[in-house]
Short mmCIF file of C-alpha atoms in Angstrom, two decimals:
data_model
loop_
_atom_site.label_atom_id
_atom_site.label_comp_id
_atom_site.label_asym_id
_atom_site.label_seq_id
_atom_site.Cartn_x
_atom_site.Cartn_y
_atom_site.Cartn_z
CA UNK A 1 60.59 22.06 -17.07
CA UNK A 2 62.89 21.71 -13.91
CA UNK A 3 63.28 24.61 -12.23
CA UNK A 4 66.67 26.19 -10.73
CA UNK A 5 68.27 24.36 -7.82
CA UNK A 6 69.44 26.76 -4.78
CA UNK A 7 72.84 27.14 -3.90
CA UNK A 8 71.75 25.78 -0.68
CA UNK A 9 68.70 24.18 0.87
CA UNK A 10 66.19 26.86 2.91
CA UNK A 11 65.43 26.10 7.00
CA UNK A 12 62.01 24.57 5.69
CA UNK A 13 63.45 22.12 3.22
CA UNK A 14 64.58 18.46 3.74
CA UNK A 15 68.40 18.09 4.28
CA UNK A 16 70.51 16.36 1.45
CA UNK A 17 69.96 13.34 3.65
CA UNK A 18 65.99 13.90 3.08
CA UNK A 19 66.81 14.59 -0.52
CA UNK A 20 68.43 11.31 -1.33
CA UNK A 21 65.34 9.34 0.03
CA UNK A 22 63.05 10.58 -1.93
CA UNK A 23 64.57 12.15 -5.53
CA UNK A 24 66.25 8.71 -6.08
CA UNK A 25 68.91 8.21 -8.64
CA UNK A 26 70.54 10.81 -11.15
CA UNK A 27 70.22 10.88 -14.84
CA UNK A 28 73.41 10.96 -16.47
CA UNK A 29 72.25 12.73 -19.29
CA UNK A 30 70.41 15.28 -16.89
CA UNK A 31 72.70 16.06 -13.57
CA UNK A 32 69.99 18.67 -12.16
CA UNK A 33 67.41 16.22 -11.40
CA UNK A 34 66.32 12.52 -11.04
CA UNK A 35 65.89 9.95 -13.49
CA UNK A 36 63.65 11.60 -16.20
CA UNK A 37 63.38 14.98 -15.92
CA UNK A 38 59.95 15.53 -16.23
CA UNK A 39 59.42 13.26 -13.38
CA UNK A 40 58.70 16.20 -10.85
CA UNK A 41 55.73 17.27 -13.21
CA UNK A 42 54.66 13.19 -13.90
CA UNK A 43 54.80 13.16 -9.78
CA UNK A 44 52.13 16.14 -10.04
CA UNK A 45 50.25 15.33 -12.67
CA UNK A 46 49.34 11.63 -11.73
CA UNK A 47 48.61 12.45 -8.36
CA UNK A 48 46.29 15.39 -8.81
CA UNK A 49 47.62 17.10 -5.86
CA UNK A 50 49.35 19.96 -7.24
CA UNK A 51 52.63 21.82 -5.36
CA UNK A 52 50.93 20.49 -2.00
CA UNK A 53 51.21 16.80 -3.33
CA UNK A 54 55.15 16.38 -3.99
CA UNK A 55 56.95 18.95 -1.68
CA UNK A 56 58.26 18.64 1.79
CA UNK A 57 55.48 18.05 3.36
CA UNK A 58 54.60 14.88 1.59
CA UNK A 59 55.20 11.96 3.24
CA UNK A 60 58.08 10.00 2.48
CA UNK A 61 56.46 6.61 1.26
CA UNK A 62 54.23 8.14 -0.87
CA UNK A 63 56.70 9.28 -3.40
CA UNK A 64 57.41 5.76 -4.85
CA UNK A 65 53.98 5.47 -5.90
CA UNK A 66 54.16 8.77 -7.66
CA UNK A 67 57.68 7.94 -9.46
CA UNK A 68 58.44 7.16 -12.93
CA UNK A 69 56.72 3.54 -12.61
CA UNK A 70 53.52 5.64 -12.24
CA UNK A 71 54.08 8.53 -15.05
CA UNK A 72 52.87 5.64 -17.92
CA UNK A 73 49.31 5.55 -16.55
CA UNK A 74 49.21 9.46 -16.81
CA UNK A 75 51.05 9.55 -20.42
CA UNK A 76 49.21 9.78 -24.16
CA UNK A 77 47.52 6.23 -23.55
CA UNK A 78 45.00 8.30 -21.14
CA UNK A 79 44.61 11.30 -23.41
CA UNK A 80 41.87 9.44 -25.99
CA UNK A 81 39.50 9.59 -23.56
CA UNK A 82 40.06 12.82 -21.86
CA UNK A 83 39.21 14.52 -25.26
CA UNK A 84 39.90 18.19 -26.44
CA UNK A 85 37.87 19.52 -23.93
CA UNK A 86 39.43 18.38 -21.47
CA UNK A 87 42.83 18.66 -22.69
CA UNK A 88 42.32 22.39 -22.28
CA UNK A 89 40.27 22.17 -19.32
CA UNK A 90 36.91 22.94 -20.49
CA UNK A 91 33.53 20.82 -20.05
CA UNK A 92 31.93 19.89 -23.42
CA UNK A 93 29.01 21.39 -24.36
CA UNK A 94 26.10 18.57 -23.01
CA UNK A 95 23.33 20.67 -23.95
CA UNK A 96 20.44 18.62 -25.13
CA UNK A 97 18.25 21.03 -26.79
CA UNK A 98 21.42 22.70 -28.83
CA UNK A 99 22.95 19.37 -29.56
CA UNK A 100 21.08 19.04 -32.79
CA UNK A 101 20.75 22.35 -34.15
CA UNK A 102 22.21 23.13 -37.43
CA UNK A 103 24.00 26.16 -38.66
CA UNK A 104 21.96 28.91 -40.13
CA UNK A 105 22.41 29.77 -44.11
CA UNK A 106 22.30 33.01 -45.54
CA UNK A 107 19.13 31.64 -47.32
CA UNK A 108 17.42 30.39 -43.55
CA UNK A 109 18.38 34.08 -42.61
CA UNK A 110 16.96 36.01 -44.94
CA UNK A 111 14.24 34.04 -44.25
CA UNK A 112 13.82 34.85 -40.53
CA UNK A 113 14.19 38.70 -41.71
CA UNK A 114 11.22 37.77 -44.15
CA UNK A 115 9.03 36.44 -41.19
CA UNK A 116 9.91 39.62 -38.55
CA UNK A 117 8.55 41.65 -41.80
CA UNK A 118 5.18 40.04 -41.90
CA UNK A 119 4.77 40.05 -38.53
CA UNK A 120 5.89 43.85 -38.28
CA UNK A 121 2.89 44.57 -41.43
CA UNK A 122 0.48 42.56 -39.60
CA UNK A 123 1.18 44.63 -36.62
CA UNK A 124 0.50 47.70 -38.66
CA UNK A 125 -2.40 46.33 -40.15
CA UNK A 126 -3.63 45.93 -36.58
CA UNK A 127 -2.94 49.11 -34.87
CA UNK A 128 -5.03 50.79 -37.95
CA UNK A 129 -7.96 48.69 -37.41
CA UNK A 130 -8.05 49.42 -33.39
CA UNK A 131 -7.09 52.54 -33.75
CA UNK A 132 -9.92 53.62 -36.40
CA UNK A 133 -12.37 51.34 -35.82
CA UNK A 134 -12.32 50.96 -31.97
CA UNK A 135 -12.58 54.27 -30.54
CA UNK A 136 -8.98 55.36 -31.12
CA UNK A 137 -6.52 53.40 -29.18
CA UNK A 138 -3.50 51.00 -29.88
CA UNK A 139 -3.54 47.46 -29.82
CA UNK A 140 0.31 47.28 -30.45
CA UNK A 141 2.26 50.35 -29.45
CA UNK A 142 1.68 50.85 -25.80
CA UNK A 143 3.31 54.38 -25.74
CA UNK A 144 0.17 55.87 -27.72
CA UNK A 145 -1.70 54.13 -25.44
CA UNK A 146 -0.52 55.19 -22.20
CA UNK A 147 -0.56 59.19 -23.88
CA UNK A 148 -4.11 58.45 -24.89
CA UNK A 149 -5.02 57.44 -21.43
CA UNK A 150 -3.58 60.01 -19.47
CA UNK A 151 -5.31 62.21 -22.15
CA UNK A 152 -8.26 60.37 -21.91
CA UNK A 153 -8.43 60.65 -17.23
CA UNK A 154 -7.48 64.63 -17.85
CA UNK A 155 -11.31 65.28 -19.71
CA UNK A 156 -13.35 62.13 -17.84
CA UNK A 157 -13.79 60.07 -20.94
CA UNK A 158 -14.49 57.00 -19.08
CA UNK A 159 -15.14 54.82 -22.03
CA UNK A 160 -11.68 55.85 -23.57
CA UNK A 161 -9.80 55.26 -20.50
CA UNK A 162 -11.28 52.03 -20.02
CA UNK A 163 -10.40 51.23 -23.66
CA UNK A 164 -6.95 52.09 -23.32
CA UNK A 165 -6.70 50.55 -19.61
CA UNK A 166 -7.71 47.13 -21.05
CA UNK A 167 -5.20 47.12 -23.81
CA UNK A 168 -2.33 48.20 -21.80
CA UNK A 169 -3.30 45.74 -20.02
CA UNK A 170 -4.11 42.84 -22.06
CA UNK A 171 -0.86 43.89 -23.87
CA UNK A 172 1.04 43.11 -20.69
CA UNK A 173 -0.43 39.77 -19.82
CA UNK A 174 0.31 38.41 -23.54
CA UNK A 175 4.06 39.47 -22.43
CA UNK A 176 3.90 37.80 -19.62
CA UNK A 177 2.50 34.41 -20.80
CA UNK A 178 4.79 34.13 -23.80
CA UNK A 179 8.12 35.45 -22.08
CA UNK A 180 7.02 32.58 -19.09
CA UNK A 181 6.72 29.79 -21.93
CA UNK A 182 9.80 30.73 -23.53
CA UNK A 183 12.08 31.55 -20.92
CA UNK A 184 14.56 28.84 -21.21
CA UNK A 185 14.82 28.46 -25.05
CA UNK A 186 17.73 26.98 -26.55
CA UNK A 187 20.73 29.42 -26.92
CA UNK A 188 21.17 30.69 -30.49
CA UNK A 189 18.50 29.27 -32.10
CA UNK A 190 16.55 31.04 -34.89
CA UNK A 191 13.05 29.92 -35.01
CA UNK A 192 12.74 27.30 -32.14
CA UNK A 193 9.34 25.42 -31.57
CA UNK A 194 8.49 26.96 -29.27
CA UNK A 195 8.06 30.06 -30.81
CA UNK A 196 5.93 28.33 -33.30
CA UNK A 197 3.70 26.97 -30.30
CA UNK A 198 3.80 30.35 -28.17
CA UNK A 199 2.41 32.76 -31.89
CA UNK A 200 -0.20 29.87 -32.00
CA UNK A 201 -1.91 31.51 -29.21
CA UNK A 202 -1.47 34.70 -30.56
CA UNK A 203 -3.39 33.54 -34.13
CA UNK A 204 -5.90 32.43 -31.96
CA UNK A 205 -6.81 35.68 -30.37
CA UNK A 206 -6.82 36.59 -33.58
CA UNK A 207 -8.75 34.41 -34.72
CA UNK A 208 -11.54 35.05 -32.03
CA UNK A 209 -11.32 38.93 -32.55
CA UNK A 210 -11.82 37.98 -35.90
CA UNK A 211 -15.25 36.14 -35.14
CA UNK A 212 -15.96 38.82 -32.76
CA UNK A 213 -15.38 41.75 -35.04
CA UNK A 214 -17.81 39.42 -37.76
CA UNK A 215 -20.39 38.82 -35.53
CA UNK A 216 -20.36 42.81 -35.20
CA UNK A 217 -20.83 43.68 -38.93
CA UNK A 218 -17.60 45.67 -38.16
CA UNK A 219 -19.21 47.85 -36.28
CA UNK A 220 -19.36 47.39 -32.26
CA UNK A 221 -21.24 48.81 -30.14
CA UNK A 222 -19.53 50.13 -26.44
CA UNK A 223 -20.21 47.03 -24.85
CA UNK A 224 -18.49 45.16 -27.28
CA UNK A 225 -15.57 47.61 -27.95
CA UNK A 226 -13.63 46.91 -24.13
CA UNK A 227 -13.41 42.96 -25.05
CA UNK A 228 -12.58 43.35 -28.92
CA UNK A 229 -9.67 45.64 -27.87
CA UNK A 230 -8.60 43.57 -25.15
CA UNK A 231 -8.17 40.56 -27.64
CA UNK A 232 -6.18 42.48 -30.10
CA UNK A 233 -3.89 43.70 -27.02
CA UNK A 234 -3.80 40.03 -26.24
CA UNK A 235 -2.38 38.81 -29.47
CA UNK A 236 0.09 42.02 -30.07
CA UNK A 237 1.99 40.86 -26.64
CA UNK A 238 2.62 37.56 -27.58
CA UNK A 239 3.94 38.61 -30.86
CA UNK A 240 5.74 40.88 -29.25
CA UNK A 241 7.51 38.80 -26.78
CA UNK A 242 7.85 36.27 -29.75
CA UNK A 243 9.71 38.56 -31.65
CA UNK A 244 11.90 39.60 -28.95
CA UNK A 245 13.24 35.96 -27.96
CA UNK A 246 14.19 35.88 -32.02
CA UNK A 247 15.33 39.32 -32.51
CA UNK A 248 17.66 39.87 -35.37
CA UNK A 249 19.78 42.93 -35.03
CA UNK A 250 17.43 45.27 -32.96
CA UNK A 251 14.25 44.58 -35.01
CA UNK A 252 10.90 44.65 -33.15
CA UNK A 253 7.64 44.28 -35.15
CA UNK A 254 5.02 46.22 -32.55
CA UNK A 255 6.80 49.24 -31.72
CA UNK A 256 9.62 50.82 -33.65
CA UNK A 257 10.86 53.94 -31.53
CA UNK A 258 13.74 51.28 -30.80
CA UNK A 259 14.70 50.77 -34.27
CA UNK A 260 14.33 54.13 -35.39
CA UNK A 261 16.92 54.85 -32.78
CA UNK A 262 19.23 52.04 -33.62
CA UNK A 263 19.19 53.25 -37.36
CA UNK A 264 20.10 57.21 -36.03
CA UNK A 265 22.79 55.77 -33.64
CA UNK A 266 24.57 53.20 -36.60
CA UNK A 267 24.21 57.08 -38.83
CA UNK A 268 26.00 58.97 -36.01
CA UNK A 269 28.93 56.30 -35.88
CA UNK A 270 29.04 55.99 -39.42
CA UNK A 271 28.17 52.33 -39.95
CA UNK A 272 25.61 50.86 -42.25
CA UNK A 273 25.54 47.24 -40.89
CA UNK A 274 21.88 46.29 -40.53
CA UNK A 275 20.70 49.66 -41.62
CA UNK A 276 18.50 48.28 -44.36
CA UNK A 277 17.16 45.45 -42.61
CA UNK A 278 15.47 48.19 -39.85
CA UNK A 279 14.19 50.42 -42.78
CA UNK A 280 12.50 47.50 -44.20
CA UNK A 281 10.51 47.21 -40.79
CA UNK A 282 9.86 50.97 -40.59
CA UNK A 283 8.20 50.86 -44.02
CA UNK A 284 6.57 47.48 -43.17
CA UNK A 285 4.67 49.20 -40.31
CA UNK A 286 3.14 51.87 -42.92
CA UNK A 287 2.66 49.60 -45.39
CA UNK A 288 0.68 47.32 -42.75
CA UNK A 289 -1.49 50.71 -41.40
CA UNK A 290 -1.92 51.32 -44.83
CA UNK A 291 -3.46 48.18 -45.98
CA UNK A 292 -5.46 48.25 -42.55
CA UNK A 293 -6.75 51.25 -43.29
CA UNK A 294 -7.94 50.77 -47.02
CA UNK A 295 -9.49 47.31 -45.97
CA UNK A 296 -11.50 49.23 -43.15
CA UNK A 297 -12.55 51.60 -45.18
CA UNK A 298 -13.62 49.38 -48.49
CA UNK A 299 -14.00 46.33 -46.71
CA UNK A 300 -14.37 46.36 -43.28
CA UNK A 301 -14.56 42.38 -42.07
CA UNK A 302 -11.46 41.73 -44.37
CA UNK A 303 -9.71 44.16 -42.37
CA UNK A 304 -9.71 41.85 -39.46
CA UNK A 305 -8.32 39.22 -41.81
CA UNK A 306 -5.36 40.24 -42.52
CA UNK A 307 -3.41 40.52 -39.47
CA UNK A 308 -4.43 36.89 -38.90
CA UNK A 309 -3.36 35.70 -41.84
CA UNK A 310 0.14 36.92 -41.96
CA UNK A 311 0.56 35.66 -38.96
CA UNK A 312 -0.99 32.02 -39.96
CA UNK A 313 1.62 32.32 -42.99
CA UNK A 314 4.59 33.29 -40.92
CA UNK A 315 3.69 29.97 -38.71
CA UNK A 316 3.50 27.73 -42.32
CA UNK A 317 6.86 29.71 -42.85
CA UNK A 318 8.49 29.21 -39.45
CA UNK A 319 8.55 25.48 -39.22
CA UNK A 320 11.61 25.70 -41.57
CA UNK A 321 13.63 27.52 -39.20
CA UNK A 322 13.40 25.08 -37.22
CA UNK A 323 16.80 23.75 -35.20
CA UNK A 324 18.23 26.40 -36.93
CA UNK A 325 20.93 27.83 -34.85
CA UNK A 326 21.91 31.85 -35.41
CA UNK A 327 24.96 33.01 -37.34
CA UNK A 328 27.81 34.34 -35.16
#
């Protein structure tokens, strides 16, 4: 669009003299402005220079290059390969990793709640066993523990604080390994490999706590109680940093102060969205601590099988999540 000649030209602009160098001949069809009147804007547009490029300070044999012989370069035939993006002056997305992931289904997400469940039961399952059968600490809520071992230094109970001590400790170091190998995922994916690869560890803890807590009869002695509970820890944190890189609307399967709160706050404001997804992991927790608890008491090595094989099944279960991206 042209935009409204003065009455009269300013001190800084060229004279009419000046003018009839450069604007070169009228349009009859258009008196306010030269031949073609979007030849000011072709001017700017072709020569990437902006304001700066075409006013008085250009120099005077630079305009023919930017007249109307020039605007057909810059017209539709260069638009194909410019693109949408770039019509609207964005960069594409060139993500390799996100380039082939597919929109998630309702069915692909009520899978992914399906897996955060079994994880959250064999985290209950877990906590019961340490908890009852390893001198009363957690393996996957760090809260109790840290209680337990302040409770634990207040009467000298070395043996409990250095049960507590290694799985607030082991805890960590799973968190730390998992969140390092998944730091970079792709963005808005569901279930990516790497996930897959990263709970692998995690069954294998389990797996050696497992043949540990065997090789026991169930029942360790001191010595053995530090390291069993320090595997356990081990495993919890990478599930629990698994879980958190594929969180689905505020669920965590190790620790559920967080989703009890979420639940309270969506009550306070009135809104039910997710609501029954985060009950389902409350009352996966229980039902987890109370399978643990029955298989401890009636059958004490399968107790230690459990947690390890939800997780193995949520692995077999995982691979078809796959390049799955999130819904928005």
């Amino acid at each position: 669009m042209m935009r409204n000649q003065p009455s009269g030209p300013p001190d800084d602009l060229p004279g009419p003299q000046d003018h009839a160098d450069t604007a070169g001949p009228r349009n009859p069809e258009n008196p306010t402005g030269p031949t073609g009147s979007a030849g000011v804007d072709s001017r700017d547009d072709s020569s990437g220079s902006g304001p700066e490029g075409s006013g008085p300070d250009a120099a005077p044999d630079a305009a023919p290059d930017a007249g109307p012989a020039a605007a057909p370069d810059a017209g539709p035939a260069a638009a194909p390969d410019a693109g949408p993006d770039a019509a609207q002056g964005t960069a594409p997305d060139t993500v390799p990793d996100t380039a082939s992931v597919l929109p998630a289904t309702a069915g692909r997400q009520r899978l992914a709640d399906a897996l955060a469940l079994l994880l959250t039961v064999a985290a209950g399952a877990t906590d019961a066993l340490a908890y009852l059968g390893l001198g009363g600490v957690f393996t996957a809520n760090m809260t109790g523990n840290l209680v337990l071992l302040g409770i634990a230094g207040s009467h000298g109970a070395d043996l409990h604080v250095a049960r507590a001590a290694a799985a607030t400790l082991a805890f960590a170091a799973g968190l730390v390994l998992a969140f390092r190998v998944t730091r970079d995922l792709p963005a808005g994916a569901l279930w990516p490999r790497r996930i897959t690869l990263t709970l692998t560890v995690g069954l294998l803890c389990q797996v050696a706590f497992l043949a540990g807590w065997a090789a026991v009869d169930a029942e360790p002695s001191e010595e053995w109680d530090v390291a069993l509970v320090a595997l356990s820890a081990l495993a919890m944190g990478v599930q629990t940093a698994c879980a958190r890189r594929v969180a689905l609307a505020g669920i965590t399967t190790t620790f559920v102060t967080g989703t009890l709160t979420s639940i309270a706050e969506s009550a306070a404001h009135g809104s039910a969205r997710h609501v029954p997804r985060r009950l389902a992991v409350l009352l996966a927790l229980v039902v987890g601590a109370l399978a643990g608890a029955l298989l401890l008491r009636y059958a004490p090595i399968t107790a230690a099988v459990l947690p390890a094989a939800l997780v193995a099944l949520t692995l077999v279960l995982g691979t078809r999540l796959h390049q799955v991206r999130r819904n928005p």
